[in-house]
Amino acid sequence: MKYLLDSHTHTIASGHAYCTVLEMARAAADRGLELLCITDHAPAMEGTTCRDYFANLGVIDRELFGVQIRMGVELNLLDTEGTVDLDEPLLRRTDMAIVSLHTKCIPTGGTAEGYTNGLLQAMKNPYVNIIGHPDDGRYPLDYPTLVRAAADAGVLLEVNNSSLTPGGFRVNGPLHCAEMLRECKKQGVPVVVGSDAHFVSYVGNHQYADALFQELNFPEELVMNRDSAAFLAFLKARRAR
Ligand SMILES: [Zn+2]
Ligand SMILES: [Zn+2]
């Protein structure tokens, strides 16, 4: 399967990533991607960019080096009630939004019921398009419930290639991701692969996700990266609700 889009990448704006929008777009073009989503961390992440960065996203060309560009955000889930760290006027300026759990922004040690409820509530936010790395053992999740809710809401679950990389810092990423994928396969629910690149060399790196799909015999038609037009339609349908 050819992966034509990368749904999750960071630039220097995130504070702990090292390349510019132009450098990331160039790398995407070099790797033959049709579409690149740039999703810098929202303001609750220590060291990331300011609110005005998101307010001004309109100035960026949405095609660079022949690659379609979508300027998004990686929101932080702040509590088990679904609160995120950008409000509606700024979310409206973004093309898409991922919501993720990060240790700097939400405590670990809670229950699967609590974290799952947080994500279910966040899915009610019409600007949320993707649940980022729902695979971290520090944040247990109820996968049958999460997968069903994502399908109902028109939200995509992410297969995060960084979580699957050997030596990755999330806890038991491959184990939890496989559990989620088995449930997606059972329920016929699509996923999207994001590299979560913080440097140009990782843009479009989907190799560990691809290996896991093969191991699980995961249906190709449930992987959104094979069709960027379908992915864009998915984003649009969600925001039109
Ligand atoms: Zn993240
Ligand atoms: Zn990220």
PDB file of C-alpha atoms and ligand atoms in Angstrom:
ATOM      1  CA  MET A   1       0.000   0.000   0.000  1.00  0.00           C
ATOM      2  CA  LYS A   2       1.206   3.478  -0.823  1.00  0.00           C
ATOM      3  CA  TYR A   3       0.906   6.079   1.924  1.00  0.00           C
ATOM      4  CA  LEU A   4       0.004   9.357   0.232  1.00  0.00           C
ATOM      5  CA  LEU A   5      -0.483  11.573   3.252  1.00  0.00           C
ATOM      6  CA  ASP A   6       0.990  12.253   6.662  1.00  0.00           C
ATOM      7  CA  SER A   7      -1.634  13.486   9.146  1.00  0.00           C
ATOM      8  CA  HIS A   8       0.588  14.483  12.082  1.00  0.00           C
ATOM      9  CA  THR A   9       3.862  16.484  12.046  1.00  0.00           C
ATOM     10  CA  HIS A  10       5.521  19.271  14.038  1.00  0.00           C
ATOM     11  CA  THR A  11       7.675  22.302  13.180  1.00  0.00           C
ATOM     12  CA  ILE A  12       9.976  24.540  15.241  1.00  0.00           C
ATOM     13  CA  ALA A  13       6.825  26.291  16.449  1.00  0.00           C
ATOM     14  CA  SER A  14       6.242  23.366  18.827  1.00  0.00           C
ATOM     15  CA  GLY A  15       9.407  24.257  20.740  1.00  0.00           C
ATOM     16  CA  HIS A  16      10.818  20.704  20.769  1.00  0.00           C
ATOM     17  CA  ALA A  17      10.821  20.087  16.987  1.00  0.00           C
ATOM     18  CA  TYR A  18      13.537  21.311  14.672  1.00  0.00           C
ATOM     19  CA  CYS A  19      12.395  22.193  11.127  1.00  0.00           C
ATOM     20  CA  THR A  20      10.312  24.826   9.390  1.00  0.00           C
ATOM     21  CA  VAL A  21       7.050  24.528   7.432  1.00  0.00           C
ATOM     22  CA  LEU A  22       9.015  24.853   4.176  1.00  0.00           C
ATOM     23  CA  GLU A  23      11.523  22.178   5.176  1.00  0.00           C
ATOM     24  CA  MET A  24       8.764  19.764   6.193  1.00  0.00           C
ATOM     25  CA  ALA A  25       6.864  20.414   2.943  1.00  0.00           C
ATOM     26  CA  ARG A  26      10.023  19.875   0.888  1.00  0.00           C
ATOM     27  CA  ALA A  27      10.607  16.546   2.661  1.00  0.00           C
ATOM     28  CA  ALA A  28       6.999  15.529   1.966  1.00  0.00           C
ATOM     29  CA  ALA A  29       7.478  16.351  -1.733  1.00  0.00           C
ATOM     30  CA  ASP A  30      10.740  14.392  -1.866  1.00  0.00           C
ATOM     31  CA  ARG A  31       8.931  11.354  -0.435  1.00  0.00           C
ATOM     32  CA  GLY A  32       6.081  11.569  -2.937  1.00  0.00           C
ATOM     33  CA  LEU A  33       3.341  12.577  -0.490  1.00  0.00           C
ATOM     34  CA  GLU A  34       0.263  14.334  -1.866  1.00  0.00           C
ATOM     35  CA  LEU A  35      -0.772  15.890   1.437  1.00  0.00           C
ATOM     36  CA  LEU A  36       0.997  17.018   4.604  1.00  0.00           C
ATOM     37  CA  CYS A  37      -0.743  18.055   7.823  1.00  0.00           C
ATOM     38  CA  ILE A  38       1.256  20.313  10.107  1.00  0.00           C
ATOM     39  CA  THR A  39      -0.069  19.985  13.642  1.00  0.00           C
ATOM     40  CA  ASP A  40       1.920  21.996  16.134  1.00  0.00           C
ATOM     41  CA  HIS A  41       1.212  21.691  19.843  1.00  0.00           C
ATOM     42  CA  ALA A  42      -1.531  23.845  21.326  1.00  0.00           C
ATOM     43  CA  PRO A  43      -0.702  26.379  24.082  1.00  0.00           C
ATOM     44  CA  ALA A  44      -0.945  24.112  27.164  1.00  0.00           C
ATOM     45  CA  MET A  45       2.180  22.206  26.039  1.00  0.00           C
ATOM     46  CA  GLU A  46       5.237  23.641  27.735  1.00  0.00           C
ATOM     47  CA  GLY A  47       7.486  25.586  25.351  1.00  0.00           C
ATOM     48  CA  THR A  48       5.121  25.560  22.359  1.00  0.00           C
ATOM     49  CA  THR A  49       3.934  28.510  20.285  1.00  0.00           C
ATOM     50  CA  CYS A  50       1.471  31.263  21.191  1.00  0.00           C
ATOM     51  CA  ARG A  51      -2.236  31.622  20.447  1.00  0.00           C
ATOM     52  CA  ASP A  52      -1.567  34.129  17.658  1.00  0.00           C
ATOM     53  CA  TYR A  53       0.332  31.460  15.719  1.00  0.00           C
ATOM     54  CA  PHE A  54      -3.002  29.678  15.255  1.00  0.00           C
ATOM     55  CA  ALA A  55      -4.901  32.909  14.604  1.00  0.00           C
ATOM     56  CA  ASN A  56      -2.609  33.695  11.654  1.00  0.00           C
ATOM     57  CA  LEU A  57      -2.516  30.297   9.893  1.00  0.00           C
ATOM     58  CA  GLY A  58      -4.352  31.816   6.940  1.00  0.00           C
ATOM     59  CA  VAL A  59      -1.144  33.393   5.607  1.00  0.00           C
ATOM     60  CA  ILE A  60       0.399  30.021   4.741  1.00  0.00           C
ATOM     61  CA  ASP A  61       0.053  28.676   1.179  1.00  0.00           C
ATOM     62  CA  ARG A  62      -1.966  25.459   1.141  1.00  0.00           C
ATOM     63  CA  GLU A  63       0.197  24.028  -1.593  1.00  0.00           C
ATOM     64  CA  LEU A  64       3.998  23.955  -1.386  1.00  0.00           C
ATOM     65  CA  PHE A  65       6.348  22.086  -3.771  1.00  0.00           C
ATOM     66  CA  GLY A  66       3.303  20.374  -5.279  1.00  0.00           C
ATOM     67  CA  VAL A  67       2.161  19.036  -1.882  1.00  0.00           C
ATOM     68  CA  GLN A  68      -1.194  20.012  -0.417  1.00  0.00           C
ATOM     69  CA  ILE A  69      -0.702  21.535   3.013  1.00  0.00           C
ATOM     70  CA  ARG A  70      -3.199  21.543   5.845  1.00  0.00           C
ATOM     71  CA  MET A  71      -2.402  23.649   8.889  1.00  0.00           C
ATOM     72  CA  GLY A  72      -3.801  22.035  12.005  1.00  0.00           C
ATOM     73  CA  VAL A  73      -3.131  21.740  15.693  1.00  0.00           C
ATOM     74  CA  GLU A  74      -2.432  18.981  18.192  1.00  0.00           C
ATOM     75  CA  LEU A  75      -4.722  19.866  21.072  1.00  0.00           C
ATOM     76  CA  ASN A  76      -4.192  18.676  24.619  1.00  0.00           C
ATOM     77  CA  LEU A  77      -6.947  16.888  26.452  1.00  0.00           C
ATOM     78  CA  LEU A  78      -6.866  18.696  29.805  1.00  0.00           C
ATOM     79  CA  ASP A  79      -9.300  16.623  31.880  1.00  0.00           C
ATOM     80  CA  THR A  80     -11.727  13.711  31.798  1.00  0.00           C
ATOM     81  CA  GLU A  81     -14.561  16.083  30.825  1.00  0.00           C
ATOM     82  CA  GLY A  82     -13.220  16.718  27.307  1.00  0.00           C
ATOM     83  CA  THR A  83     -11.725  20.188  27.811  1.00  0.00           C
ATOM     84  CA  VAL A  84      -9.092  21.166  25.203  1.00  0.00           C
ATOM     85  CA  ASP A  85      -6.689  24.102  25.040  1.00  0.00           C
ATOM     86  CA  LEU A  86      -7.873  26.189  22.084  1.00  0.00           C
ATOM     87  CA  ASP A  87     -11.241  27.859  21.979  1.00  0.00           C
ATOM     88  CA  GLU A  88     -13.649  28.117  19.070  1.00  0.00           C
ATOM     89  CA  PRO A  89     -12.433  31.403  17.491  1.00  0.00           C
ATOM     90  CA  LEU A  90      -8.930  29.951  17.107  1.00  0.00           C
ATOM     91  CA  LEU A  91     -10.016  26.424  16.196  1.00  0.00           C
ATOM     92  CA  ARG A  92     -11.974  27.985  13.359  1.00  0.00           C
ATOM     93  CA  ARG A  93      -8.678  29.219  11.870  1.00  0.00           C
ATOM     94  CA  THR A  94      -7.222  25.701  11.697  1.00  0.00           C
ATOM     95  CA  ASP A  95      -7.818  23.200   8.885  1.00  0.00           C
ATOM     96  CA  MET A  96      -7.971  20.212  11.214  1.00  0.00           C
ATOM     97  CA  ALA A  97      -7.350  19.220  14.824  1.00  0.00           C
ATOM     98  CA  ILE A  98      -5.885  16.222  16.613  1.00  0.00           C
ATOM     99  CA  VAL A  99      -6.568  15.761  20.332  1.00  0.00           C
ATOM    100  CA  SER A 100      -4.043  13.816  22.411  1.00  0.00           C
ATOM    101  CA  LEU A 101      -3.126  13.002  25.992  1.00  0.00           C
ATOM    102  CA  HIS A 102       0.292  14.270  27.097  1.00  0.00           C
ATOM    103  CA  THR A 103       1.896  13.852  30.520  1.00  0.00           C
ATOM    104  CA  LYS A 104       2.623  17.584  30.802  1.00  0.00           C
ATOM    105  CA  CYS A 105      -1.068  18.411  30.407  1.00  0.00           C
ATOM    106  CA  ILE A 106      -3.163  15.663  32.029  1.00  0.00           C
ATOM    107  CA  PRO A 107      -2.193  13.494  35.022  1.00  0.00           C
ATOM    108  CA  THR A 108      -1.490   9.776  34.588  1.00  0.00           C
ATOM    109  CA  GLY A 109      -2.771   7.220  37.088  1.00  0.00           C
ATOM    110  CA  GLY A 110      -6.458   7.612  36.205  1.00  0.00           C
ATOM    111  CA  THR A 111      -8.924   4.991  35.023  1.00  0.00           C
ATOM    112  CA  ALA A 112      -9.768   3.769  31.527  1.00  0.00           C
ATOM    113  CA  GLU A 113     -13.311   4.945  32.197  1.00  0.00           C
ATOM    114  CA  GLY A 114     -12.097   8.492  32.928  1.00  0.00           C
ATOM    115  CA  TYR A 115      -9.715   8.859  29.967  1.00  0.00           C
ATOM    116  CA  THR A 116     -12.197   7.253  27.571  1.00  0.00           C
ATOM    117  CA  ASN A 117     -14.894   9.632  28.754  1.00  0.00           C
ATOM    118  CA  GLY A 118     -12.521  12.573  28.238  1.00  0.00           C
ATOM    119  CA  LEU A 119     -11.971  11.583  24.608  1.00  0.00           C
ATOM    120  CA  LEU A 120     -15.663  10.852  24.025  1.00  0.00           C
ATOM    121  CA  GLN A 121     -16.533  14.320  25.307  1.00  0.00           C
ATOM    122  CA  ALA A 122     -13.775  15.893  23.182  1.00  0.00           C
ATOM    123  CA  MET A 123     -15.303  14.208  20.110  1.00  0.00           C
ATOM    124  CA  LYS A 124     -18.381  16.352  20.678  1.00  0.00           C
ATOM    125  CA  ASN A 125     -16.221  19.345  19.773  1.00  0.00           C
ATOM    126  CA  PRO A 126     -16.956  19.779  16.034  1.00  0.00           C
ATOM    127  CA  TYR A 127     -13.371  20.892  15.329  1.00  0.00           C
ATOM    128  CA  VAL A 128     -11.792  17.652  16.554  1.00  0.00           C
ATOM    129  CA  ASN A 129     -10.918  15.362  13.624  1.00  0.00           C
ATOM    130  CA  ILE A 130      -8.406  12.831  14.954  1.00  0.00           C
ATOM    131  CA  ILE A 131      -7.589  11.152  18.281  1.00  0.00           C
ATOM    132  CA  GLY A 132      -3.781  11.219  18.513  1.00  0.00           C
ATOM    133  CA  HIS A 133      -1.741   8.214  19.746  1.00  0.00           C
ATOM    134  CA  PRO A 134      -4.525   6.434  21.697  1.00  0.00           C
ATOM    135  CA  ASP A 135      -1.947   3.772  22.534  1.00  0.00           C
ATOM    136  CA  ASP A 136      -0.052   4.971  25.599  1.00  0.00           C
ATOM    137  CA  GLY A 137      -0.190   2.552  28.546  1.00  0.00           C
ATOM    138  CA  ARG A 138      -0.040   5.495  30.925  1.00  0.00           C
ATOM    139  CA  TYR A 139      -3.554   6.381  29.729  1.00  0.00           C
ATOM    140  CA  PRO A 140      -5.609   3.164  29.607  1.00  0.00           C
ATOM    141  CA  LEU A 141      -8.607   3.259  27.263  1.00  0.00           C
ATOM    142  CA  ASP A 142     -11.728   1.208  26.694  1.00  0.00           C
ATOM    143  CA  TYR A 143     -11.145   0.405  23.004  1.00  0.00           C
ATOM    144  CA  PRO A 144     -14.536  -1.112  22.064  1.00  0.00           C
ATOM    145  CA  THR A 145     -16.218   2.047  23.394  1.00  0.00           C
ATOM    146  CA  LEU A 146     -13.664   4.443  21.861  1.00  0.00           C
ATOM    147  CA  VAL A 147     -13.829   2.817  18.422  1.00  0.00           C
ATOM    148  CA  ARG A 148     -17.636   2.838  18.365  1.00  0.00           C
ATOM    149  CA  ALA A 149     -17.748   6.487  19.448  1.00  0.00           C
ATOM    150  CA  ALA A 150     -15.182   7.544  16.820  1.00  0.00           C
ATOM    151  CA  ALA A 151     -17.233   5.862  14.098  1.00  0.00           C
ATOM    152  CA  ASP A 152     -20.427   7.551  15.310  1.00  0.00           C
ATOM    153  CA  ALA A 153     -18.764  10.982  15.530  1.00  0.00           C
ATOM    154  CA  GLY A 154     -16.879  10.800  12.220  1.00  0.00           C
ATOM    155  CA  VAL A 155     -13.549  11.123  14.033  1.00  0.00           C
ATOM    156  CA  LEU A 156     -10.466   9.154  12.985  1.00  0.00           C
ATOM    157  CA  LEU A 157      -8.309   7.125  15.349  1.00  0.00           C
ATOM    158  CA  GLU A 158      -4.611   7.545  14.757  1.00  0.00           C
ATOM    159  CA  VAL A 159      -1.979   4.876  14.306  1.00  0.00           C
ATOM    160  CA  ASN A 160       1.055   6.810  15.485  1.00  0.00           C
ATOM    161  CA  ASN A 161       4.263   5.580  13.867  1.00  0.00           C
ATOM    162  CA  SER A 162       6.388   7.159  16.609  1.00  0.00           C
ATOM    163  CA  SER A 163       4.544   5.112  19.269  1.00  0.00           C
ATOM    164  CA  LEU A 164       5.419   1.959  17.319  1.00  0.00           C
ATOM    165  CA  THR A 165       9.089   2.795  16.845  1.00  0.00           C
ATOM    166  CA  PRO A 166      11.344   0.549  18.956  1.00  0.00           C
ATOM    167  CA  GLY A 167      12.524   2.477  22.012  1.00  0.00           C
ATOM    168  CA  GLY A 168       9.584   4.901  21.754  1.00  0.00           C
ATOM    169  CA  PHE A 169       8.773   6.816  24.919  1.00  0.00           C
ATOM    170  CA  ARG A 170       5.079   5.918  25.152  1.00  0.00           C
ATOM    171  CA  VAL A 171       4.316   2.834  27.226  1.00  0.00           C
ATOM    172  CA  ASN A 172       3.599  -0.415  25.334  1.00  0.00           C
ATOM    173  CA  GLY A 173       2.451   1.503  22.229  1.00  0.00           C
ATOM    174  CA  PRO A 174       2.519  -1.495  19.859  1.00  0.00           C
ATOM    175  CA  LEU A 175       0.512  -3.650  22.272  1.00  0.00           C
ATOM    176  CA  HIS A 176      -2.246  -1.068  22.743  1.00  0.00           C
ATOM    177  CA  CYS A 177      -2.271  -0.020  19.107  1.00  0.00           C
ATOM    178  CA  ALA A 178      -2.757  -3.660  18.080  1.00  0.00           C
ATOM    179  CA  GLU A 179      -5.646  -3.946  20.528  1.00  0.00           C
ATOM    180  CA  MET A 180      -7.255  -0.850  19.002  1.00  0.00           C
ATOM    181  CA  LEU A 181      -6.698  -2.100  15.453  1.00  0.00           C
ATOM    182  CA  ARG A 182      -8.289  -5.481  16.203  1.00  0.00           C
ATOM    183  CA  GLU A 183     -11.346  -3.608  17.429  1.00  0.00           C
ATOM    184  CA  CYS A 184     -11.352  -1.314  14.357  1.00  0.00           C
ATOM    185  CA  LYS A 185     -11.167  -4.361  12.108  1.00  0.00           C
ATOM    186  CA  LYS A 186     -14.019  -6.024  13.979  1.00  0.00           C
ATOM    187  CA  GLN A 187     -16.230  -2.913  13.791  1.00  0.00           C
ATOM    188  CA  GLY A 188     -15.063  -1.827  10.277  1.00  0.00           C
ATOM    189  CA  VAL A 189     -13.823   1.564  11.472  1.00  0.00           C
ATOM    190  CA  PRO A 190     -11.127   3.523   9.559  1.00  0.00           C
ATOM    191  CA  VAL A 191      -7.816   4.789  10.959  1.00  0.00           C
ATOM    192  CA  VAL A 192      -5.150   7.222   9.786  1.00  0.00           C
ATOM    193  CA  VAL A 193      -1.388   6.873  10.177  1.00  0.00           C
ATOM    194  CA  GLY A 194       0.608   9.856  11.377  1.00  0.00           C
ATOM    195  CA  SER A 195       4.390   9.912  11.587  1.00  0.00           C
ATOM    196  CA  ASP A 196       4.407  12.496  14.423  1.00  0.00           C
ATOM    197  CA  ALA A 197       7.643  13.736  12.827  1.00  0.00           C
ATOM    198  CA  HIS A 198       9.614  16.309  14.814  1.00  0.00           C
ATOM    199  CA  PHE A 199      12.362  16.423  12.133  1.00  0.00           C
ATOM    200  CA  VAL A 200      12.396  16.252   8.328  1.00  0.00           C
ATOM    201  CA  SER A 201      13.860  12.763   8.124  1.00  0.00           C
ATOM    202  CA  TYR A 202      10.770  11.277   9.794  1.00  0.00           C
ATOM    203  CA  VAL A 203       8.143  12.894   7.508  1.00  0.00           C
ATOM    204  CA  GLY A 204       6.036  10.181   5.858  1.00  0.00           C
ATOM    205  CA  ASN A 205       7.625   7.427   7.933  1.00  0.00           C
ATOM    206  CA  HIS A 206       4.849   4.873   8.257  1.00  0.00           C
ATOM    207  CA  GLN A 207       6.961   1.732   8.279  1.00  0.00           C
ATOM    208  CA  TYR A 208       6.070   0.403  11.743  1.00  0.00           C
ATOM    209  CA  ALA A 209       2.386   1.071  11.200  1.00  0.00           C
ATOM    210  CA  ASP A 210       2.617  -0.767   7.890  1.00  0.00           C
ATOM    211  CA  ALA A 211       4.307  -3.743   9.548  1.00  0.00           C
ATOM    212  CA  LEU A 212       1.570  -3.886  12.203  1.00  0.00           C
ATOM    213  CA  PHE A 213      -1.173  -3.731   9.543  1.00  0.00           C
ATOM    214  CA  GLN A 214       0.409  -6.698   7.811  1.00  0.00           C
ATOM    215  CA  GLU A 215       0.816  -8.644  11.026  1.00  0.00           C
ATOM    216  CA  LEU A 216      -2.871  -8.113  11.870  1.00  0.00           C
ATOM    217  CA  ASN A 217      -4.056  -8.562   8.295  1.00  0.00           C
ATOM    218  CA  PHE A 218      -5.749  -5.178   8.675  1.00  0.00           C
ATOM    219  CA  PRO A 219      -8.013  -4.247   5.725  1.00  0.00           C
ATOM    220  CA  GLU A 220      -6.325  -1.745   3.411  1.00  0.00           C
ATOM    221  CA  GLU A 221      -9.618   0.023   2.725  1.00  0.00           C
ATOM    222  CA  LEU A 222      -9.752   1.098   6.378  1.00  0.00           C
ATOM    223  CA  VAL A 223      -6.449   3.016   6.112  1.00  0.00           C
ATOM    224  CA  MET A 224      -7.166   6.618   5.107  1.00  0.00           C
ATOM    225  CA  ASN A 225      -3.588   7.328   3.971  1.00  0.00           C
ATOM    226  CA  ARG A 226      -4.161   5.563   0.664  1.00  0.00           C
ATOM    227  CA  ASP A 227      -6.554   8.258  -0.586  1.00  0.00           C
ATOM    228  CA  SER A 228      -5.926  11.911   0.263  1.00  0.00           C
ATOM    229  CA  ALA A 229      -9.177  13.063  -1.406  1.00  0.00           C
ATOM    230  CA  ALA A 230     -11.151  10.710   0.844  1.00  0.00           C
ATOM    231  CA  PHE A 231      -9.219  11.968   3.880  1.00  0.00           C
ATOM    232  CA  LEU A 232     -10.000  15.601   2.998  1.00  0.00           C
ATOM    233  CA  ALA A 233     -13.659  14.726   2.457  1.00  0.00           C
ATOM    234  CA  PHE A 234     -13.644  13.098   5.892  1.00  0.00           C
ATOM    235  CA  LEU A 235     -12.280  16.280   7.477  1.00  0.00           C
ATOM    236  CA  LYS A 236     -14.778  18.422   5.646  1.00  0.00           C
ATOM    237  CA  ALA A 237     -17.780  16.255   6.560  1.00  0.00           C
ATOM    238  CA  ARG A 238     -16.873  16.501  10.215  1.00  0.00           C
ATOM    239  CA  ARG A 239     -16.577  20.277  10.204  1.00  0.00           C
ATOM    240  CA  ALA A 240     -19.786  20.684   8.264  1.00  0.00           C
ATOM    241  CA  ARG A 241     -21.759  19.051  11.067  1.00  0.00           C
TER     242      ARG A 241
HETATM  243 ZN    ZN B   1       1.293  13.989  20.892  1.00  0.00          ZN
HETATM  244 ZN    ZN B   2       2.583  15.187  17.950  1.00  0.00          ZN
END
